């Protein structure tokens, strides 16, 4: 389905929409899917691209939130662990079990501080002890018992059972299991496609402008120039870190959001990649603050910083942040040093934490809530505040329940056990994946390696991609031969990649893989212009813009600041 063309057609029909969702991140899209399945007409709009905010700047994990236990956020941890388990079951094409290795320097030291923090009597960070972590993990696994799919934690107290050359200061290693999301942006696109396929009464547009007045909302497509008036019965503000700014544009003064910047770096180091052996390492940086790193397909993701900022537009990455992260990782193994020369990509985004309270950023509330106001014209306005990637489905479900209540509609569908499109048709386990891959290769006369690449990128949706590629003359991209021209065309046409950063950052994993070069930018930019029917001047302008973005081509940051992509 061509998301954009189909949405513009539905909007032009003049049928109207009961709900307007402002914000195309994971939470807004989760609400759209819930509404579509329950027969509610809805339009989702975003002033930029889908997933351009915190959605694409996360740690790319589905986790229960072990560290939130210290804040006594038991409900959040139980909900997060349940949602993690559901993702492992119903989105296994993208959600993979992840062993998390926690090296510890102390058996008991740090326990008193942990107890004081647990009781709310201290905000000071401190070291993590083996005894404290084991106790927390028993509770963590108990809270995650619903739909349990992961094995229990295990403990090693002797160095011969530790990972090779782990720093000498470590005296114990505890391993537990969470999950990682291989391609969260593609999962969001699957939810959009799912919503639009199950209901003809929903639409979804990126790169639009909107204004609010006495006659409702004027939605203007910045690409086609199409304009439509929308008079929704209810509005959902899912703008993430920009919730308060959107509310201001709607005539309301709110202070719901505490914007906190989070940065990650992607590093390339072959020996470290091998040493990690597909495991995450979650370790104390020496000051009581925890850092996580784990291998992706070709790089290692390392994060995260947490810095409160005055405005959600402040997404610069300071040299101190990258130096902090690489320095922390360099202390993990005795024989491995990571410097900024190993950095191949950076990400940054603003987390929309709940405002209020005087807790430090590290101890701020991570749960989500729905604030309800009224627009001047009387419609309910629901602002989605806080939240984390793992709980997007639950947050969407809770928001939908509120909407159904306000519109006096009875819920008729549940997403809890609804498989994601990329999982439909692939039997569970490695055997099912291999059989699907063989079938794909046979149907479309693909080399086995090519079929494996498509299934890794798209899951069962690979059938649609392969059919599209098979429908015309195809050839490898000059700069990256594992992409073909028609595959990239499919991403542009079917998944609404209108600008070059949409394509490189949020429709592919090229940047995160550390494979984005000037040649790649120029190659993909030229094809984007061709597919969109735009001239060489537009392509050149877009290429120059993206070449200047450090989140696409990172530069040395010592003594400088890196300006991140503006998200929102």
PDB file of C-alpha atoms in Angstrom, residues 241-476:
ATOM      1  CA  UNK A 241       8.687  16.349  23.649  1.00  0.00           C
ATOM      2  CA  UNK A 242       6.654  19.006  21.803  1.00  0.00           C
ATOM      3  CA  UNK A 243       3.365  18.347  23.633  1.00  0.00           C
ATOM      4  CA  UNK A 244       3.390  21.730  25.369  1.00  0.00           C
ATOM      5  CA  UNK A 245       4.270  23.580  22.157  1.00  0.00           C
ATOM      6  CA  UNK A 246       1.388  21.889  20.311  1.00  0.00           C
ATOM      7  CA  UNK A 247      -0.980  22.738  23.140  1.00  0.00           C
ATOM      8  CA  UNK A 248       0.146  26.354  22.940  1.00  0.00           C
ATOM      9  CA  UNK A 249      -0.704  26.362  19.223  1.00  0.00           C
ATOM     10  CA  UNK A 250      -4.133  25.056  20.219  1.00  0.00           C
ATOM     11  CA  UNK A 251      -4.641  27.951  22.627  1.00  0.00           C
ATOM     12  CA  UNK A 252      -3.740  26.166  25.862  1.00  0.00           C
ATOM     13  CA  UNK A 253      -0.885  26.842  28.253  1.00  0.00           C
ATOM     14  CA  UNK A 254       0.466  23.616  29.731  1.00  0.00           C
ATOM     15  CA  UNK A 255       3.699  22.470  31.350  1.00  0.00           C
ATOM     16  CA  UNK A 256       3.386  18.715  31.098  1.00  0.00           C
ATOM     17  CA  UNK A 257       6.802  17.814  29.698  1.00  0.00           C
ATOM     18  CA  UNK A 258      10.289  17.672  31.174  1.00  0.00           C
ATOM     19  CA  UNK A 259      12.532  17.491  28.080  1.00  0.00           C
ATOM     20  CA  UNK A 260      15.565  15.289  28.632  1.00  0.00           C
ATOM     21  CA  UNK A 261      18.131  14.793  25.891  1.00  0.00           C
ATOM     22  CA  UNK A 262      19.486  11.319  25.300  1.00  0.00           C
ATOM     23  CA  UNK A 263      22.404  10.558  23.003  1.00  0.00           C
ATOM     24  CA  UNK A 264      23.824   7.266  21.748  1.00  0.00           C
ATOM     25  CA  UNK A 265      26.934   6.549  19.744  1.00  0.00           C
ATOM     26  CA  UNK A 266      27.547   3.690  17.324  1.00  0.00           C
ATOM     27  CA  UNK A 267      31.109   2.417  17.356  1.00  0.00           C
ATOM     28  CA  UNK A 268      32.975  -0.051  15.178  1.00  0.00           C
ATOM     29  CA  UNK A 269      35.521  -2.318  16.834  1.00  0.00           C
ATOM     30  CA  UNK A 270      35.859  -5.869  15.495  1.00  0.00           C
ATOM     31  CA  UNK A 271      37.418  -7.449  18.580  1.00  0.00           C
ATOM     32  CA  UNK A 272      34.876  -5.851  20.929  1.00  0.00           C
ATOM     33  CA  UNK A 273      32.069  -6.997  18.635  1.00  0.00           C
ATOM     34  CA  UNK A 274      33.372 -10.579  18.835  1.00  0.00           C
ATOM     35  CA  UNK A 275      33.932 -10.344  22.583  1.00  0.00           C
ATOM     36  CA  UNK A 276      30.346  -9.300  23.195  1.00  0.00           C
ATOM     37  CA  UNK A 277      29.081 -12.415  21.396  1.00  0.00           C
ATOM     38  CA  UNK A 278      25.577 -10.992  20.801  1.00  0.00           C
ATOM     39  CA  UNK A 279      25.250 -10.005  24.466  1.00  0.00           C
ATOM     40  CA  UNK A 280      24.579  -6.608  26.002  1.00  0.00           C
ATOM     41  CA  UNK A 281      26.824  -5.288  28.756  1.00  0.00           C
ATOM     42  CA  UNK A 282      25.190  -3.125  31.424  1.00  0.00           C
ATOM     43  CA  UNK A 283      27.823  -1.656  33.695  1.00  0.00           C
ATOM     44  CA  UNK A 284      28.596   1.023  36.255  1.00  0.00           C
ATOM     45  CA  UNK A 285      30.615   3.915  34.824  1.00  0.00           C
ATOM     46  CA  UNK A 286      32.473   4.250  38.132  1.00  0.00           C
ATOM     47  CA  UNK A 287      30.182   6.932  39.584  1.00  0.00           C
ATOM     48  CA  UNK A 288      27.085   4.796  40.115  1.00  0.00           C
ATOM     49  CA  UNK A 289      25.571   5.608  36.764  1.00  0.00           C
ATOM     50  CA  UNK A 290      24.771   2.703  34.445  1.00  0.00           C
ATOM     51  CA  UNK A 291      25.804   2.464  30.785  1.00  0.00           C
ATOM     52  CA  UNK A 292      24.574  -0.103  28.273  1.00  0.00           C
ATOM     53  CA  UNK A 293      26.142  -1.338  25.062  1.00  0.00           C
ATOM     54  CA  UNK A 294      25.342  -4.200  22.749  1.00  0.00           C
ATOM     55  CA  UNK A 295      26.239  -5.318  19.224  1.00  0.00           C
ATOM     56  CA  UNK A 296      24.004  -4.613  16.257  1.00  0.00           C
ATOM     57  CA  UNK A 297      24.666  -6.363  12.953  1.00  0.00           C
ATOM     58  CA  UNK A 298      27.800  -4.353  12.111  1.00  0.00           C
ATOM     59  CA  UNK A 299      28.290  -1.838  14.928  1.00  0.00           C
ATOM     60  CA  UNK A 300      27.970  -1.516  18.702  1.00  0.00           C
ATOM     61  CA  UNK A 301      25.291   0.720  20.219  1.00  0.00           C
ATOM     62  CA  UNK A 302      26.440   2.599  23.306  1.00  0.00           C
ATOM     63  CA  UNK A 303      24.336   4.817  25.529  1.00  0.00           C
ATOM     64  CA  UNK A 304      22.959   6.789  26.943  1.00  0.00           C
ATOM     65  CA  UNK A 305      23.433  10.297  28.230  1.00  0.00           C
ATOM     66  CA  UNK A 306      20.581  12.052  30.031  1.00  0.00           C
ATOM     67  CA  UNK A 307      20.687  15.837  30.155  1.00  0.00           C
ATOM     68  CA  UNK A 308      17.754  18.067  30.951  1.00  0.00           C
ATOM     69  CA  UNK A 309      17.351  20.811  28.347  1.00  0.00           C
ATOM     70  CA  UNK A 310      15.316  23.993  28.273  1.00  0.00           C
ATOM     71  CA  UNK A 311      13.657  23.328  24.932  1.00  0.00           C
ATOM     72  CA  UNK A 312      12.889  20.184  22.911  1.00  0.00           C
ATOM     73  CA  UNK A 313      14.690  21.765  19.960  1.00  0.00           C
ATOM     74  CA  UNK A 314      18.028  21.587  21.807  1.00  0.00           C
ATOM     75  CA  UNK A 315      19.393  18.322  20.442  1.00  0.00           C
ATOM     76  CA  UNK A 316      23.059  19.212  20.068  1.00  0.00           C
ATOM     77  CA  UNK A 317      25.494  16.481  21.045  1.00  0.00           C
ATOM     78  CA  UNK A 318      28.360  17.910  23.057  1.00  0.00           C
ATOM     79  CA  UNK A 319      31.885  16.543  22.879  1.00  0.00           C
ATOM     80  CA  UNK A 320      31.619  15.769  26.590  1.00  0.00           C
ATOM     81  CA  UNK A 321      28.784  13.320  25.880  1.00  0.00           C
ATOM     82  CA  UNK A 322      30.654  11.276  23.298  1.00  0.00           C
ATOM     83  CA  UNK A 323      33.844  11.367  25.371  1.00  0.00           C
ATOM     84  CA  UNK A 324      31.900  10.191  28.423  1.00  0.00           C
ATOM     85  CA  UNK A 325      30.380   7.235  26.571  1.00  0.00           C
ATOM     86  CA  UNK A 326      33.568   6.082  24.839  1.00  0.00           C
ATOM     87  CA  UNK A 327      35.534   6.553  28.055  1.00  0.00           C
ATOM     88  CA  UNK A 328      33.064   4.467  30.031  1.00  0.00           C
ATOM     89  CA  UNK A 329      33.222   1.660  27.471  1.00  0.00           C
ATOM     90  CA  UNK A 330      37.028   1.737  27.475  1.00  0.00           C
ATOM     91  CA  UNK A 331      36.970   0.749  31.149  1.00  0.00           C
ATOM     92  CA  UNK A 332      34.938  -2.421  30.573  1.00  0.00           C
ATOM     93  CA  UNK A 333      37.766  -4.654  29.305  1.00  0.00           C
ATOM     94  CA  UNK A 334      41.431  -4.495  30.272  1.00  0.00           C
ATOM     95  CA  UNK A 335      42.688  -4.873  26.711  1.00  0.00           C
ATOM     96  CA  UNK A 336      40.206  -2.813  24.667  1.00  0.00           C
ATOM     97  CA  UNK A 337      40.232   0.955  24.315  1.00  0.00           C
ATOM     98  CA  UNK A 338      37.483   2.846  22.502  1.00  0.00           C
ATOM     99  CA  UNK A 339      38.070   6.379  21.266  1.00  0.00           C
ATOM    100  CA  UNK A 340      36.124   8.827  19.160  1.00  0.00           C
ATOM    101  CA  UNK A 341      37.914   7.429  16.121  1.00  0.00           C
ATOM    102  CA  UNK A 342      35.748   4.318  16.539  1.00  0.00           C
ATOM    103  CA  UNK A 343      32.502   6.312  16.275  1.00  0.00           C
ATOM    104  CA  UNK A 344      30.655   5.731  13.005  1.00  0.00           C
ATOM    105  CA  UNK A 345      27.255   7.228  13.892  1.00  0.00           C
ATOM    106  CA  UNK A 346      25.433   9.176  16.581  1.00  0.00           C
ATOM    107  CA  UNK A 347      21.783   9.527  17.522  1.00  0.00           C
ATOM    108  CA  UNK A 348      20.052  12.088  19.667  1.00  0.00           C
ATOM    109  CA  UNK A 349      16.492  12.715  20.745  1.00  0.00           C
ATOM    110  CA  UNK A 350      14.473  14.430  23.445  1.00  0.00           C
ATOM    111  CA  UNK A 351      12.636  12.169  25.870  1.00  0.00           C
ATOM    112  CA  UNK A 352       9.240  13.568  26.920  1.00  0.00           C
ATOM    113  CA  UNK A 353       9.420  12.786  30.630  1.00  0.00           C
ATOM    114  CA  UNK A 354       6.696  13.938  32.992  1.00  0.00           C
ATOM    115  CA  UNK A 355       7.234  17.388  34.480  1.00  0.00           C
ATOM    116  CA  UNK A 356       6.949  17.968  38.201  1.00  0.00           C
ATOM    117  CA  UNK A 357       8.910  16.894  41.222  1.00  0.00           C
ATOM    118  CA  UNK A 358      12.522  17.599  42.078  1.00  0.00           C
ATOM    119  CA  UNK A 359      13.963  14.180  41.299  1.00  0.00           C
ATOM    120  CA  UNK A 360      17.205  14.046  39.371  1.00  0.00           C
ATOM    121  CA  UNK A 361      16.997  13.145  35.696  1.00  0.00           C
ATOM    122  CA  UNK A 362      18.206   9.612  36.476  1.00  0.00           C
ATOM    123  CA  UNK A 363      15.388   9.119  38.998  1.00  0.00           C
ATOM    124  CA  UNK A 364      12.617  10.935  37.139  1.00  0.00           C
ATOM    125  CA  UNK A 365       9.281   9.151  36.681  1.00  0.00           C
ATOM    126  CA  UNK A 366       9.328   7.023  33.494  1.00  0.00           C
ATOM    127  CA  UNK A 367       5.656   6.064  33.455  1.00  0.00           C
ATOM    128  CA  UNK A 368       3.095   7.494  31.050  1.00  0.00           C
ATOM    129  CA  UNK A 369      -0.160   9.297  31.634  1.00  0.00           C
ATOM    130  CA  UNK A 370      -2.983  10.947  29.696  1.00  0.00           C
ATOM    131  CA  UNK A 371      -3.883  14.561  30.500  1.00  0.00           C
ATOM    132  CA  UNK A 372      -7.314  15.743  29.402  1.00  0.00           C
ATOM    133  CA  UNK A 373      -8.161  19.341  28.544  1.00  0.00           C
ATOM    134  CA  UNK A 374     -10.782  21.073  26.407  1.00  0.00           C
ATOM    135  CA  UNK A 375     -10.203  23.139  23.314  1.00  0.00           C
ATOM    136  CA  UNK A 376     -11.915  26.505  23.058  1.00  0.00           C
ATOM    137  CA  UNK A 377     -14.469  24.928  20.738  1.00  0.00           C
ATOM    138  CA  UNK A 378     -15.250  22.283  23.327  1.00  0.00           C
ATOM    139  CA  UNK A 379     -13.586  19.153  21.938  1.00  0.00           C
ATOM    140  CA  UNK A 380     -11.648  16.969  24.368  1.00  0.00           C
ATOM    141  CA  UNK A 381      -7.873  17.172  23.994  1.00  0.00           C
ATOM    142  CA  UNK A 382      -5.847  14.213  25.232  1.00  0.00           C
ATOM    143  CA  UNK A 383      -2.129  14.877  25.743  1.00  0.00           C
ATOM    144  CA  UNK A 384       0.106  11.807  25.890  1.00  0.00           C
ATOM    145  CA  UNK A 385       2.822  12.409  28.469  1.00  0.00           C
ATOM    146  CA  UNK A 386       5.913  10.329  29.159  1.00  0.00           C
ATOM    147  CA  UNK A 387       6.153   6.716  28.194  1.00  0.00           C
ATOM    148  CA  UNK A 388       8.887   4.439  26.913  1.00  0.00           C
ATOM    149  CA  UNK A 389       9.296   2.466  23.692  1.00  0.00           C
ATOM    150  CA  UNK A 390       8.431  -0.903  25.189  1.00  0.00           C
ATOM    151  CA  UNK A 391       5.002   0.177  26.448  1.00  0.00           C
ATOM    152  CA  UNK A 392       3.737   1.845  23.268  1.00  0.00           C
ATOM    153  CA  UNK A 393       0.995  -0.748  22.708  1.00  0.00           C
ATOM    154  CA  UNK A 394      -0.331  -0.458  26.262  1.00  0.00           C
ATOM    155  CA  UNK A 395      -0.219   3.351  26.068  1.00  0.00           C
ATOM    156  CA  UNK A 396      -2.106   3.257  22.770  1.00  0.00           C
ATOM    157  CA  UNK A 397      -4.651   0.844  24.220  1.00  0.00           C
ATOM    158  CA  UNK A 398      -5.255   3.031  27.271  1.00  0.00           C
ATOM    159  CA  UNK A 399      -5.618   6.130  25.100  1.00  0.00           C
ATOM    160  CA  UNK A 400      -8.053   4.323  22.810  1.00  0.00           C
ATOM    161  CA  UNK A 401     -10.117   3.246  25.820  1.00  0.00           C
ATOM    162  CA  UNK A 402     -10.405   6.886  26.876  1.00  0.00           C
ATOM    163  CA  UNK A 403     -11.414   7.913  23.342  1.00  0.00           C
ATOM    164  CA  UNK A 404     -14.001   5.136  23.057  1.00  0.00           C
ATOM    165  CA  UNK A 405     -15.452   6.246  26.370  1.00  0.00           C
ATOM    166  CA  UNK A 406     -15.686   9.875  25.257  1.00  0.00           C
ATOM    167  CA  UNK A 407     -17.283   8.893  21.925  1.00  0.00           C
ATOM    168  CA  UNK A 408     -19.609   6.307  23.545  1.00  0.00           C
ATOM    169  CA  UNK A 409     -18.237   3.460  21.415  1.00  0.00           C
ATOM    170  CA  UNK A 410     -17.818  -0.126  22.642  1.00  0.00           C
ATOM    171  CA  UNK A 411     -14.398  -1.719  22.138  1.00  0.00           C
ATOM    172  CA  UNK A 412     -14.544  -4.585  19.652  1.00  0.00           C
ATOM    173  CA  UNK A 413     -10.897  -5.489  19.069  1.00  0.00           C
ATOM    174  CA  UNK A 414      -7.800  -6.083  21.179  1.00  0.00           C
ATOM    175  CA  UNK A 415      -4.216  -5.680  19.967  1.00  0.00           C
ATOM    176  CA  UNK A 416      -2.627  -7.576  22.829  1.00  0.00           C
ATOM    177  CA  UNK A 417      -2.262 -10.796  20.860  1.00  0.00           C
ATOM    178  CA  UNK A 418      -2.420  -9.389  17.355  1.00  0.00           C
ATOM    179  CA  UNK A 419       0.642 -10.417  15.309  1.00  0.00           C
ATOM    180  CA  UNK A 420       2.509  -7.638  13.539  1.00  0.00           C
ATOM    181  CA  UNK A 421       2.369  -7.870   9.726  1.00  0.00           C
ATOM    182  CA  UNK A 422       6.010  -8.867   9.430  1.00  0.00           C
ATOM    183  CA  UNK A 423       5.393 -11.911  11.633  1.00  0.00           C
ATOM    184  CA  UNK A 424       2.341 -13.220   9.766  1.00  0.00           C
ATOM    185  CA  UNK A 425       3.166 -16.303   7.727  1.00  0.00           C
ATOM    186  CA  UNK A 426       6.469 -17.110   9.437  1.00  0.00           C
ATOM    187  CA  UNK A 427       6.269 -20.133  11.738  1.00  0.00           C
ATOM    188  CA  UNK A 428       7.860 -19.707  15.193  1.00  0.00           C
ATOM    189  CA  UNK A 429      11.547 -20.310  15.691  1.00  0.00           C
ATOM    190  CA  UNK A 430      14.587 -20.459  13.477  1.00  0.00           C
ATOM    191  CA  UNK A 431      13.170 -23.351  11.457  1.00  0.00           C
ATOM    192  CA  UNK A 432      10.092 -21.334  10.519  1.00  0.00           C
ATOM    193  CA  UNK A 433      12.235 -18.393   9.477  1.00  0.00           C
ATOM    194  CA  UNK A 434      14.468 -20.610   7.340  1.00  0.00           C
ATOM    195  CA  UNK A 435      11.482 -22.235   5.638  1.00  0.00           C
ATOM    196  CA  UNK A 436       9.942 -18.836   4.867  1.00  0.00           C
ATOM    197  CA  UNK A 437      13.269 -17.649   3.449  1.00  0.00           C
ATOM    198  CA  UNK A 438      13.573 -20.724   1.227  1.00  0.00           C
ATOM    199  CA  UNK A 439      10.014 -20.240  -0.003  1.00  0.00           C
ATOM    200  CA  UNK A 440      10.675 -16.565  -0.757  1.00  0.00           C
ATOM    201  CA  UNK A 441      13.833 -17.422  -2.696  1.00  0.00           C
ATOM    202  CA  UNK A 442      12.013 -20.057  -4.724  1.00  0.00           C
ATOM    203  CA  UNK A 443       8.970 -17.931  -5.517  1.00  0.00           C
ATOM    204  CA  UNK A 444      10.949 -14.945  -6.775  1.00  0.00           C
ATOM    205  CA  UNK A 445      14.071 -16.750  -8.039  1.00  0.00           C
ATOM    206  CA  UNK A 446      16.321 -15.024  -5.505  1.00  0.00           C
ATOM    207  CA  UNK A 447      19.748 -16.060  -4.345  1.00  0.00           C
ATOM    208  CA  UNK A 448      19.523 -17.438  -0.799  1.00  0.00           C
ATOM    209  CA  UNK A 449      21.675 -14.582   0.519  1.00  0.00           C
ATOM    210  CA  UNK A 450      19.365 -11.984  -1.040  1.00  0.00           C
ATOM    211  CA  UNK A 451      16.293 -13.697   0.425  1.00  0.00           C
ATOM    212  CA  UNK A 452      17.925 -13.748   3.870  1.00  0.00           C
ATOM    213  CA  UNK A 453      18.676 -10.023   3.628  1.00  0.00           C
ATOM    214  CA  UNK A 454      15.070  -9.178   2.735  1.00  0.00           C
ATOM    215  CA  UNK A 455      13.628 -11.321   5.541  1.00  0.00           C
ATOM    216  CA  UNK A 456      16.029  -9.754   8.051  1.00  0.00           C
ATOM    217  CA  UNK A 457      14.951  -6.266   6.944  1.00  0.00           C
ATOM    218  CA  UNK A 458      11.219  -6.768   6.554  1.00  0.00           C
ATOM    219  CA  UNK A 459      10.102 -10.094   8.011  1.00  0.00           C
ATOM    220  CA  UNK A 460       7.094 -11.464   6.134  1.00  0.00           C
ATOM    221  CA  UNK A 461       6.667  -8.076   4.438  1.00  0.00           C
ATOM    222  CA  UNK A 462       9.661  -9.221   2.364  1.00  0.00           C
ATOM    223  CA  UNK A 463       7.123 -10.958   0.096  1.00  0.00           C
ATOM    224  CA  UNK A 464       5.674  -7.578  -0.870  1.00  0.00           C
ATOM    225  CA  UNK A 465       9.122  -6.084  -1.368  1.00  0.00           C
ATOM    226  CA  UNK A 466      10.269  -9.011  -3.492  1.00  0.00           C
ATOM    227  CA  UNK A 467       7.100  -8.870  -5.611  1.00  0.00           C
ATOM    228  CA  UNK A 468       7.655  -5.150  -6.199  1.00  0.00           C
ATOM    229  CA  UNK A 469      11.279  -5.742  -7.174  1.00  0.00           C
ATOM    230  CA  UNK A 470      10.238  -8.577  -9.478  1.00  0.00           C
ATOM    231  CA  UNK A 471       7.688  -6.405 -11.300  1.00  0.00           C
ATOM    232  CA  UNK A 472      10.284  -4.356 -13.180  1.00  0.00           C
ATOM    233  CA  UNK A 473      13.895  -4.134 -14.229  1.00  0.00           C
ATOM    234  CA  UNK A 474      16.069  -4.081 -11.128  1.00  0.00           C
ATOM    235  CA  UNK A 475      19.750  -3.580 -10.370  1.00  0.00           C
ATOM    236  CA  UNK A 476      21.934  -3.176  -7.269  1.00  0.00           C
TER     237      UNK A 476
END
